mmCIF file of C-alpha atoms in Angstrom:
data_model
loop_
_atom_site.group_PDB
_atom_site.id
_atom_site.type_symbol
_atom_site.label_atom_id
_atom_site.label_comp_id
_atom_site.label_asym_id
_atom_site.label_seq_id
_atom_site.Cartn_x
_atom_site.Cartn_y
_atom_site.Cartn_z
ATOM 1 C CA UNK A 1 -29.405 -102.530 51.673
ATOM 2 C CA UNK A 2 -32.317 -100.487 50.845
ATOM 3 C CA UNK A 3 -29.877 -97.538 49.990
ATOM 4 C CA UNK A 4 -27.146 -99.235 48.659
ATOM 5 C CA UNK A 5 -30.645 -100.846 45.829
ATOM 6 C CA UNK A 6 -32.065 -97.056 45.344
ATOM 7 C CA UNK A 7 -28.490 -95.282 44.594
ATOM 8 C CA UNK A 8 -28.305 -98.381 42.312
ATOM 9 C CA UNK A 9 -31.824 -97.456 40.649
ATOM 10 C CA UNK A 10 -31.439 -94.032 40.382
ATOM 11 C CA UNK A 11 -27.806 -93.758 39.250
ATOM 12 C CA UNK A 12 -26.854 -97.288 37.565
ATOM 13 C CA UNK A 13 -30.419 -98.123 36.802
ATOM 14 C CA UNK A 14 -32.083 -101.584 37.099
ATOM 15 C CA UNK A 15 -32.474 -105.056 34.504
ATOM 16 C CA UNK A 16 -35.855 -103.897 34.512
ATOM 17 C CA UNK A 17 -35.086 -104.198 30.410
ATOM 18 C CA UNK A 18 -34.555 -108.482 30.574
ATOM 19 C CA UNK A 19 -38.090 -108.413 30.704
ATOM 20 C CA UNK A 20 -40.137 -105.081 28.876
ATOM 21 C CA UNK A 21 -38.334 -106.208 26.150
ATOM 22 C CA UNK A 22 -38.579 -109.653 26.000
ATOM 23 C CA UNK A 23 -39.755 -109.683 22.356
ATOM 24 C CA UNK A 24 -40.557 -113.491 22.602
ATOM 25 C CA UNK A 25 -42.824 -112.981 25.927
ATOM 26 C CA UNK A 26 -44.300 -109.817 25.736
ATOM 27 C CA UNK A 27 -44.637 -109.211 21.641
ATOM 28 C CA UNK A 28 -47.788 -111.159 22.176
ATOM 29 C CA UNK A 29 -49.437 -108.440 24.852
ATOM 30 C CA UNK A 30 -47.778 -105.645 22.471
ATOM 31 C CA UNK A 31 -48.541 -106.628 18.787
ATOM 32 C CA UNK A 32 -52.431 -108.139 20.479
ATOM 33 C CA UNK A 33 -53.225 -106.034 22.261
ATOM 34 C CA UNK A 34 -52.269 -102.584 22.409
ATOM 35 C CA UNK A 35 -51.587 -102.973 18.030
ATOM 36 C CA UNK A 36 -48.477 -101.915 18.099
ATOM 37 C CA UNK A 37 -45.280 -102.837 16.505
ATOM 38 C CA UNK A 38 -42.973 -104.534 17.753
ATOM 39 C CA UNK A 39 -39.769 -102.383 16.242
ATOM 40 C CA UNK A 40 -41.786 -99.335 17.401
ATOM 41 C CA UNK A 41 -42.267 -100.219 20.894
ATOM 42 C CA UNK A 42 -38.485 -101.677 21.366
ATOM 43 C CA UNK A 43 -37.278 -98.169 19.641
ATOM 44 C CA UNK A 44 -39.886 -95.624 21.567
ATOM 45 C CA UNK A 45 -37.915 -92.891 22.945
ATOM 46 C CA UNK A 46 -40.685 -92.015 25.424
ATOM 47 C CA UNK A 47 -41.227 -96.273 26.610
ATOM 48 C CA UNK A 48 -37.394 -95.764 26.916
ATOM 49 C CA UNK A 49 -38.157 -93.076 28.913
ATOM 50 C CA UNK A 50 -41.343 -94.246 31.048
ATOM 51 C CA UNK A 51 -38.506 -97.508 31.704
ATOM 52 C CA UNK A 52 -36.403 -94.624 33.045
ATOM 53 C CA UNK A 53 -38.845 -92.573 35.399
ATOM 54 C CA UNK A 54 -40.065 -96.148 37.079
ATOM 55 C CA UNK A 55 -36.907 -97.022 37.894
ATOM 56 C CA UNK A 56 -35.568 -93.873 39.558
ATOM 57 C CA UNK A 57 -39.273 -94.068 41.225
ATOM 58 C CA UNK A 58 -38.230 -97.133 43.213
ATOM 59 C CA UNK A 59 -35.680 -96.048 43.991
ATOM 60 C CA UNK A 60 -37.001 -93.735 45.740
ATOM 61 C CA UNK A 61 -39.772 -96.129 46.860
ATOM 62 C CA UNK A 62 -36.452 -98.379 48.192
ATOM 63 C CA UNK A 63 -35.036 -94.859 49.641
ATOM 64 C CA UNK A 64 -38.251 -94.229 51.718
ATOM 65 C CA UNK A 65 -38.124 -98.313 52.581
ATOM 66 C CA UNK A 66 -34.537 -97.545 54.140
ATOM 67 C CA UNK A 67 -35.449 -95.046 56.410
ATOM 68 C CA UNK A 68 -38.624 -96.333 57.558
ATOM 69 C CA UNK A 69 -36.016 -100.373 58.095
ATOM 70 C CA UNK A 70 -34.014 -97.236 60.594
ATOM 71 C CA UNK A 71 -36.999 -96.159 62.626
ATOM 72 C CA UNK A 72 -39.441 -98.632 62.207
ATOM 73 C CA UNK A 73 -39.732 -98.589 66.257
ATOM 74 C CA UNK A 74 -40.147 -94.394 65.932
ATOM 75 C CA UNK A 75 -42.875 -94.685 62.998
ATOM 76 C CA UNK A 76 -45.598 -95.778 64.621
ATOM 77 C CA UNK A 77 -48.104 -95.599 61.054
ATOM 78 C CA UNK A 78 -48.553 -99.350 61.095
ATOM 79 C CA UNK A 79 -49.772 -99.997 57.818
ATOM 80 C CA UNK A 80 -48.148 -97.316 55.450
ATOM 81 C CA UNK A 81 -44.382 -98.530 57.410
ATOM 82 C CA UNK A 82 -45.533 -101.880 55.944
ATOM 83 C CA UNK A 83 -47.445 -101.066 52.655
ATOM 84 C CA UNK A 84 -44.092 -99.237 51.730
ATOM 85 C CA UNK A 85 -41.561 -102.300 52.826
ATOM 86 C CA UNK A 86 -43.904 -104.445 50.979
ATOM 87 C CA UNK A 87 -43.910 -102.288 47.526
ATOM 88 C CA UNK A 88 -39.960 -102.304 48.580
ATOM 89 C CA UNK A 89 -40.104 -106.438 49.009
ATOM 90 C CA UNK A 90 -41.949 -106.775 45.580
ATOM 91 C CA UNK A 91 -39.630 -104.255 43.364
ATOM 92 C CA UNK A 92 -36.634 -106.809 45.186
ATOM 93 C CA UNK A 93 -38.380 -109.651 44.043
ATOM 94 C CA UNK A 94 -38.724 -108.024 40.395
ATOM 95 C CA UNK A 95 -35.357 -107.188 40.656
ATOM 96 C CA UNK A 96 -33.946 -110.750 41.220
ATOM 97 C CA UNK A 97 -36.533 -112.186 38.556
ATOM 98 C CA UNK A 98 -34.802 -109.957 35.985
ATOM 99 C CA UNK A 99 -31.243 -110.850 37.098
ATOM 100 C CA UNK A 100 -32.020 -114.683 37.110
ATOM 101 C CA UNK A 101 -33.612 -113.754 33.678
ATOM 102 C CA UNK A 102 -30.865 -112.072 31.877
ATOM 103 C CA UNK A 103 -28.142 -114.937 33.350
ATOM 104 C CA UNK A 104 -30.072 -117.415 31.421
ATOM 105 C CA UNK A 105 -32.377 -118.515 33.935
ATOM 106 C CA UNK A 106 -29.817 -119.366 36.661
ATOM 107 C CA UNK A 107 -31.860 -119.281 39.710
ATOM 108 C CA UNK A 108 -28.910 -119.216 41.408
ATOM 109 C CA UNK A 109 -28.813 -115.483 40.943
ATOM 110 C CA UNK A 110 -31.839 -115.200 43.151
ATOM 111 C CA UNK A 111 -30.563 -117.122 46.312
ATOM 112 C CA UNK A 112 -27.697 -114.878 46.169
ATOM 113 C CA UNK A 113 -30.425 -111.926 47.376
ATOM 114 C CA UNK A 114 -31.772 -114.711 50.016
ATOM 115 C CA UNK A 115 -30.389 -112.249 52.479
ATOM 116 C CA UNK A 116 -30.855 -109.150 51.159
ATOM 117 C CA UNK A 117 -34.832 -110.371 51.633
ATOM 118 C CA UNK A 118 -34.127 -111.745 54.817
ATOM 119 C CA UNK A 119 -33.620 -108.371 57.124
ATOM 120 C CA UNK A 120 -36.651 -106.878 54.936
ATOM 121 C CA UNK A 121 -39.395 -110.163 55.947
ATOM 122 C CA UNK A 122 -38.029 -109.905 59.292
ATOM 123 C CA UNK A 123 -39.318 -106.549 59.628
ATOM 124 C CA UNK A 124 -42.358 -106.958 57.169
ATOM 125 C CA UNK A 125 -43.594 -109.809 60.114
ATOM 126 C CA UNK A 126 -42.616 -109.041 62.993
ATOM 127 C CA UNK A 127 -44.774 -106.918 65.956
ATOM 128 C CA UNK A 128 -42.550 -104.284 67.307
ATOM 129 C CA UNK A 129 -39.195 -105.896 65.955
ATOM 130 C CA UNK A 130 -39.769 -108.689 69.129
ATOM 131 C CA UNK A 131 -40.151 -112.057 67.047
ATOM 132 C CA UNK A 132 -41.765 -114.222 69.351
ATOM 133 C CA UNK A 133 -40.870 -117.870 68.356
ATOM 134 C CA UNK A 134 -37.280 -117.267 67.981
ATOM 135 C CA UNK A 135 -36.377 -120.625 67.222
ATOM 136 C CA UNK A 136 -38.164 -120.696 64.236
ATOM 137 C CA UNK A 137 -36.921 -117.151 63.320
ATOM 138 C CA UNK A 138 -33.143 -119.089 64.091
ATOM 139 C CA UNK A 139 -33.585 -122.088 61.335
ATOM 140 C CA UNK A 140 -34.926 -119.852 58.438
ATOM 141 C CA UNK A 141 -31.923 -117.452 59.080
ATOM 142 C CA UNK A 142 -29.561 -120.063 58.621
ATOM 143 C CA UNK A 143 -31.193 -121.775 55.698
ATOM 144 C CA UNK A 144 -30.763 -117.987 54.054
ATOM 145 C CA UNK A 145 -27.499 -117.745 54.810
ATOM 146 C CA UNK A 146 -26.766 -121.119 53.657
ATOM 147 C CA UNK A 147 -28.489 -120.861 49.990
ATOM 148 C CA UNK A 148 -26.574 -117.991 49.523
ATOM 149 C CA UNK A 149 -23.196 -119.639 51.004
ATOM 150 C CA UNK A 150 -24.050 -122.380 48.692
ATOM 151 C CA UNK A 151 -24.620 -120.631 46.095
ATOM 152 C CA UNK A 152 -21.372 -117.915 45.842
ATOM 153 C CA UNK A 153 -19.345 -121.297 46.116
ATOM 154 C CA UNK A 154 -21.159 -123.164 44.043
ATOM 155 C CA UNK A 155 -20.100 -119.985 41.211
ATOM 156 C CA UNK A 156 -16.776 -119.923 42.481
ATOM 157 C CA UNK A 157 -16.008 -123.357 42.538
ATOM 158 C CA UNK A 158 -16.797 -123.149 38.738
ATOM 159 C CA UNK A 159 -19.031 -125.834 39.351
ATOM 160 C CA UNK A 160 -21.238 -124.471 37.021
ATOM 161 C CA UNK A 161 -19.740 -121.358 36.085
ATOM 162 C CA UNK A 162 -17.184 -118.626 37.409
ATOM 163 C CA UNK A 163 -18.680 -115.251 36.889
ATOM 164 C CA UNK A 164 -16.316 -112.643 35.549
ATOM 165 C CA UNK A 165 -16.321 -109.699 38.039
ATOM 166 C CA UNK A 166 -15.299 -113.234 40.197
ATOM 167 C CA UNK A 167 -12.048 -113.141 38.631
ATOM 168 C CA UNK A 168 -11.429 -109.651 37.556
ATOM 169 C CA UNK A 169 -11.617 -108.814 41.209
ATOM 170 C CA UNK A 170 -9.326 -110.965 42.564
ATOM 171 C CA UNK A 171 -6.741 -109.974 40.326
ATOM 172 C CA UNK A 172 -7.405 -107.277 40.958
ATOM 173 C CA UNK A 173 -7.101 -107.299 44.039
ATOM 174 C CA UNK A 174 -4.354 -109.939 45.416
ATOM 175 C CA UNK A 175 -1.797 -109.658 41.759
ATOM 176 C CA UNK A 176 -2.350 -113.286 40.520
ATOM 177 C CA UNK A 177 -2.551 -114.754 37.657
ATOM 178 C CA UNK A 178 -5.747 -116.038 36.686
ATOM 179 C CA UNK A 179 -5.405 -119.979 37.444
ATOM 180 C CA UNK A 180 -3.603 -118.675 40.493
ATOM 181 C CA UNK A 181 -7.727 -116.967 41.097
ATOM 182 C CA UNK A 182 -9.311 -120.162 39.651
ATOM 183 C CA UNK A 183 -7.953 -122.028 42.852
ATOM 184 C CA UNK A 184 -7.976 -119.737 45.349
ATOM 185 C CA UNK A 185 -11.906 -119.209 44.485
ATOM 186 C CA UNK A 186 -12.289 -122.583 44.532
ATOM 187 C CA UNK A 187 -10.712 -123.463 48.436
ATOM 188 C CA UNK A 188 -12.842 -120.202 49.382
ATOM 189 C CA UNK A 189 -16.025 -121.800 47.231
ATOM 190 C CA UNK A 190 -15.681 -124.735 49.179
ATOM 191 C CA UNK A 191 -15.622 -123.630 52.576
ATOM 192 C CA UNK A 192 -18.339 -121.792 52.014
ATOM 193 C CA UNK A 193 -20.533 -124.346 51.091
ATOM 194 C CA UNK A 194 -19.048 -126.343 54.594
ATOM 195 C CA UNK A 195 -19.550 -123.447 56.542
ATOM 196 C CA UNK A 196 -22.782 -123.825 55.345
ATOM 197 C CA UNK A 197 -23.425 -126.682 56.760
ATOM 198 C CA UNK A 198 -21.693 -126.489 59.853
ATOM 199 C CA UNK A 199 -24.147 -123.970 60.496
ATOM 200 C CA UNK A 200 -26.637 -126.532 61.597
ATOM 201 C CA UNK A 201 -24.410 -128.703 63.664
ATOM 202 C CA UNK A 202 -24.544 -127.613 66.997
ATOM 203 C CA UNK A 203 -20.720 -127.439 68.490
ATOM 204 C CA UNK A 204 -19.234 -126.321 65.512
ATOM 205 C CA UNK A 205 -21.826 -123.334 64.188
ATOM 206 C CA UNK A 206 -20.094 -120.717 66.599
ATOM 207 C CA UNK A 207 -16.707 -121.543 64.054
ATOM 208 C CA UNK A 208 -18.769 -121.715 60.872
ATOM 209 C CA UNK A 209 -20.325 -118.313 61.556
ATOM 210 C CA UNK A 210 -17.448 -116.342 62.603
ATOM 211 C CA UNK A 211 -15.499 -117.464 58.801
ATOM 212 C CA UNK A 212 -19.009 -116.594 57.374
ATOM 213 C CA UNK A 213 -19.043 -113.380 58.953
ATOM 214 C CA UNK A 214 -15.867 -111.995 58.078
ATOM 215 C CA UNK A 215 -16.369 -113.352 55.015
ATOM 216 C CA UNK A 216 -19.354 -111.938 54.236
ATOM 217 C CA UNK A 217 -17.627 -108.341 54.705
ATOM 218 C CA UNK A 218 -14.494 -108.783 53.143
ATOM 219 C CA UNK A 219 -16.317 -110.071 49.823
ATOM 220 C CA UNK A 220 -18.434 -106.907 50.406
ATOM 221 C CA UNK A 221 -16.103 -104.665 51.096
ATOM 222 C CA UNK A 222 -14.226 -106.288 48.088
ATOM 223 C CA UNK A 223 -16.646 -104.717 45.387
ATOM 224 C CA UNK A 224 -14.746 -100.981 46.827
ATOM 225 C CA UNK A 225 -11.444 -101.702 47.454
ATOM 226 C CA UNK A 226 -10.953 -104.314 43.732
ATOM 227 C CA UNK A 227 -12.420 -100.371 42.106
ATOM 228 C CA UNK A 228 -10.699 -97.741 43.598
ATOM 229 C CA UNK A 229 -8.496 -95.421 42.040
ATOM 230 C CA UNK A 230 -6.979 -92.684 43.938
ATOM 231 C CA UNK A 231 -7.100 -90.207 41.286
ATOM 232 C CA UNK A 232 -10.942 -90.279 41.434
ATOM 233 C CA UNK A 233 -11.616 -90.591 45.267
ATOM 234 C CA UNK A 234 -15.353 -89.693 44.895
ATOM 235 C CA UNK A 235 -15.928 -91.289 40.731
ATOM 236 C CA UNK A 236 -14.537 -94.165 42.933
ATOM 237 C CA UNK A 237 -17.165 -93.780 45.404
ATOM 238 C CA UNK A 238 -19.212 -93.045 42.926
ATOM 239 C CA UNK A 239 -19.003 -96.515 40.927
ATOM 240 C CA UNK A 240 -19.018 -98.951 44.184
ATOM 241 C CA UNK A 241 -19.814 -97.830 47.095
ATOM 242 C CA UNK A 242 -23.464 -99.083 46.725
ATOM 243 C CA UNK A 243 -22.569 -102.035 46.226
ATOM 244 C CA UNK A 244 -20.136 -102.815 49.039
ATOM 245 C CA UNK A 245 -23.328 -100.415 50.798
ATOM 246 C CA UNK A 246 -26.040 -103.818 49.622
ATOM 247 C CA UNK A 247 -23.628 -106.513 50.210
ATOM 248 C CA UNK A 248 -23.305 -105.908 53.794
ATOM 249 C CA UNK A 249 -26.135 -108.022 55.068
ATOM 250 C CA UNK A 250 -23.449 -110.663 54.161
ATOM 251 C CA UNK A 251 -22.109 -109.784 56.557
ATOM 252 C CA UNK A 252 -23.996 -108.223 59.239
ATOM 253 C CA UNK A 253 -27.408 -110.906 58.860
ATOM 254 C CA UNK A 254 -24.982 -113.496 59.891
ATOM 255 C CA UNK A 255 -23.296 -111.451 62.319
ATOM 256 C CA UNK A 256 -27.259 -110.219 63.948
ATOM 257 C CA UNK A 257 -28.161 -113.764 63.913
ATOM 258 C CA UNK A 258 -25.353 -115.550 65.646
ATOM 259 C CA UNK A 259 -25.917 -112.711 68.091
ATOM 260 C CA UNK A 260 -29.605 -114.161 68.051
ATOM 261 C CA UNK A 261 -27.622 -117.336 68.726
ATOM 262 C CA UNK A 262 -26.421 -116.244 71.616
ATOM 263 C CA UNK A 263 -28.874 -114.702 73.095
ATOM 264 C CA UNK A 264 -31.503 -117.543 72.579
ATOM 265 C CA UNK A 265 -29.075 -119.863 73.785
ATOM 266 C CA UNK A 266 -28.592 -118.037 77.749
ATOM 267 C CA UNK A 267 -32.526 -118.461 77.909
ATOM 268 C CA UNK A 268 -34.192 -121.128 80.296
ATOM 269 C CA UNK A 269 -35.016 -123.827 78.299
ATOM 270 C CA UNK A 270 -38.320 -125.297 79.574
#
């Protein structure tokens, strides 16, 4: 996930301008504190370069976070790795806030990032990757998964609105009409919501997890498949692979949670 976001930040930027160019929010600071007209600030090439510079700097932090996550147990500098990981979490939270703002303060945009945060928090708050209270961990991981898939489901069902890229991807891959696509999305959106509830039901959680794992991986791969052009292979990977990478936790985190749940069930109960 860190790798995907690092690639995005470096080559495609991040929506930080949603916050930094919000006149109603920042003009009192820009004009009142720095005594700079808002127009000069908003059109300044220097400010724009600084935003790009900071965004690329964030991408390097995220790349370091990816390296640390991969070699968490091998790296013995606890304070260093937790500091970098903590800064990475801050960057992702800031990204989530900007995404929410860009979608008219829709909180579901933030909830969609829950799984992407979850793996990092598990590492950050663990000691040598060993979790003392697995029961509590499993509960919060399931809550996180539910938040993501309920958000997906509500979007897909159109109860709030159907994101345009949901429709575009489905039409591109399935070759359906827009009306057929909306019906397709509604069905799977409903399944997302139902599965999110069933992962808390002891006798049914296995089936719910299987659906969530498969669907999470499929929807991540859909980003690459829908945009892939065999005539421009490298460009297709450049444009769309990072979207798949940072969404793979939507399938891999439920898989890890399911495996942890099975391991927990095998342990003798006190």
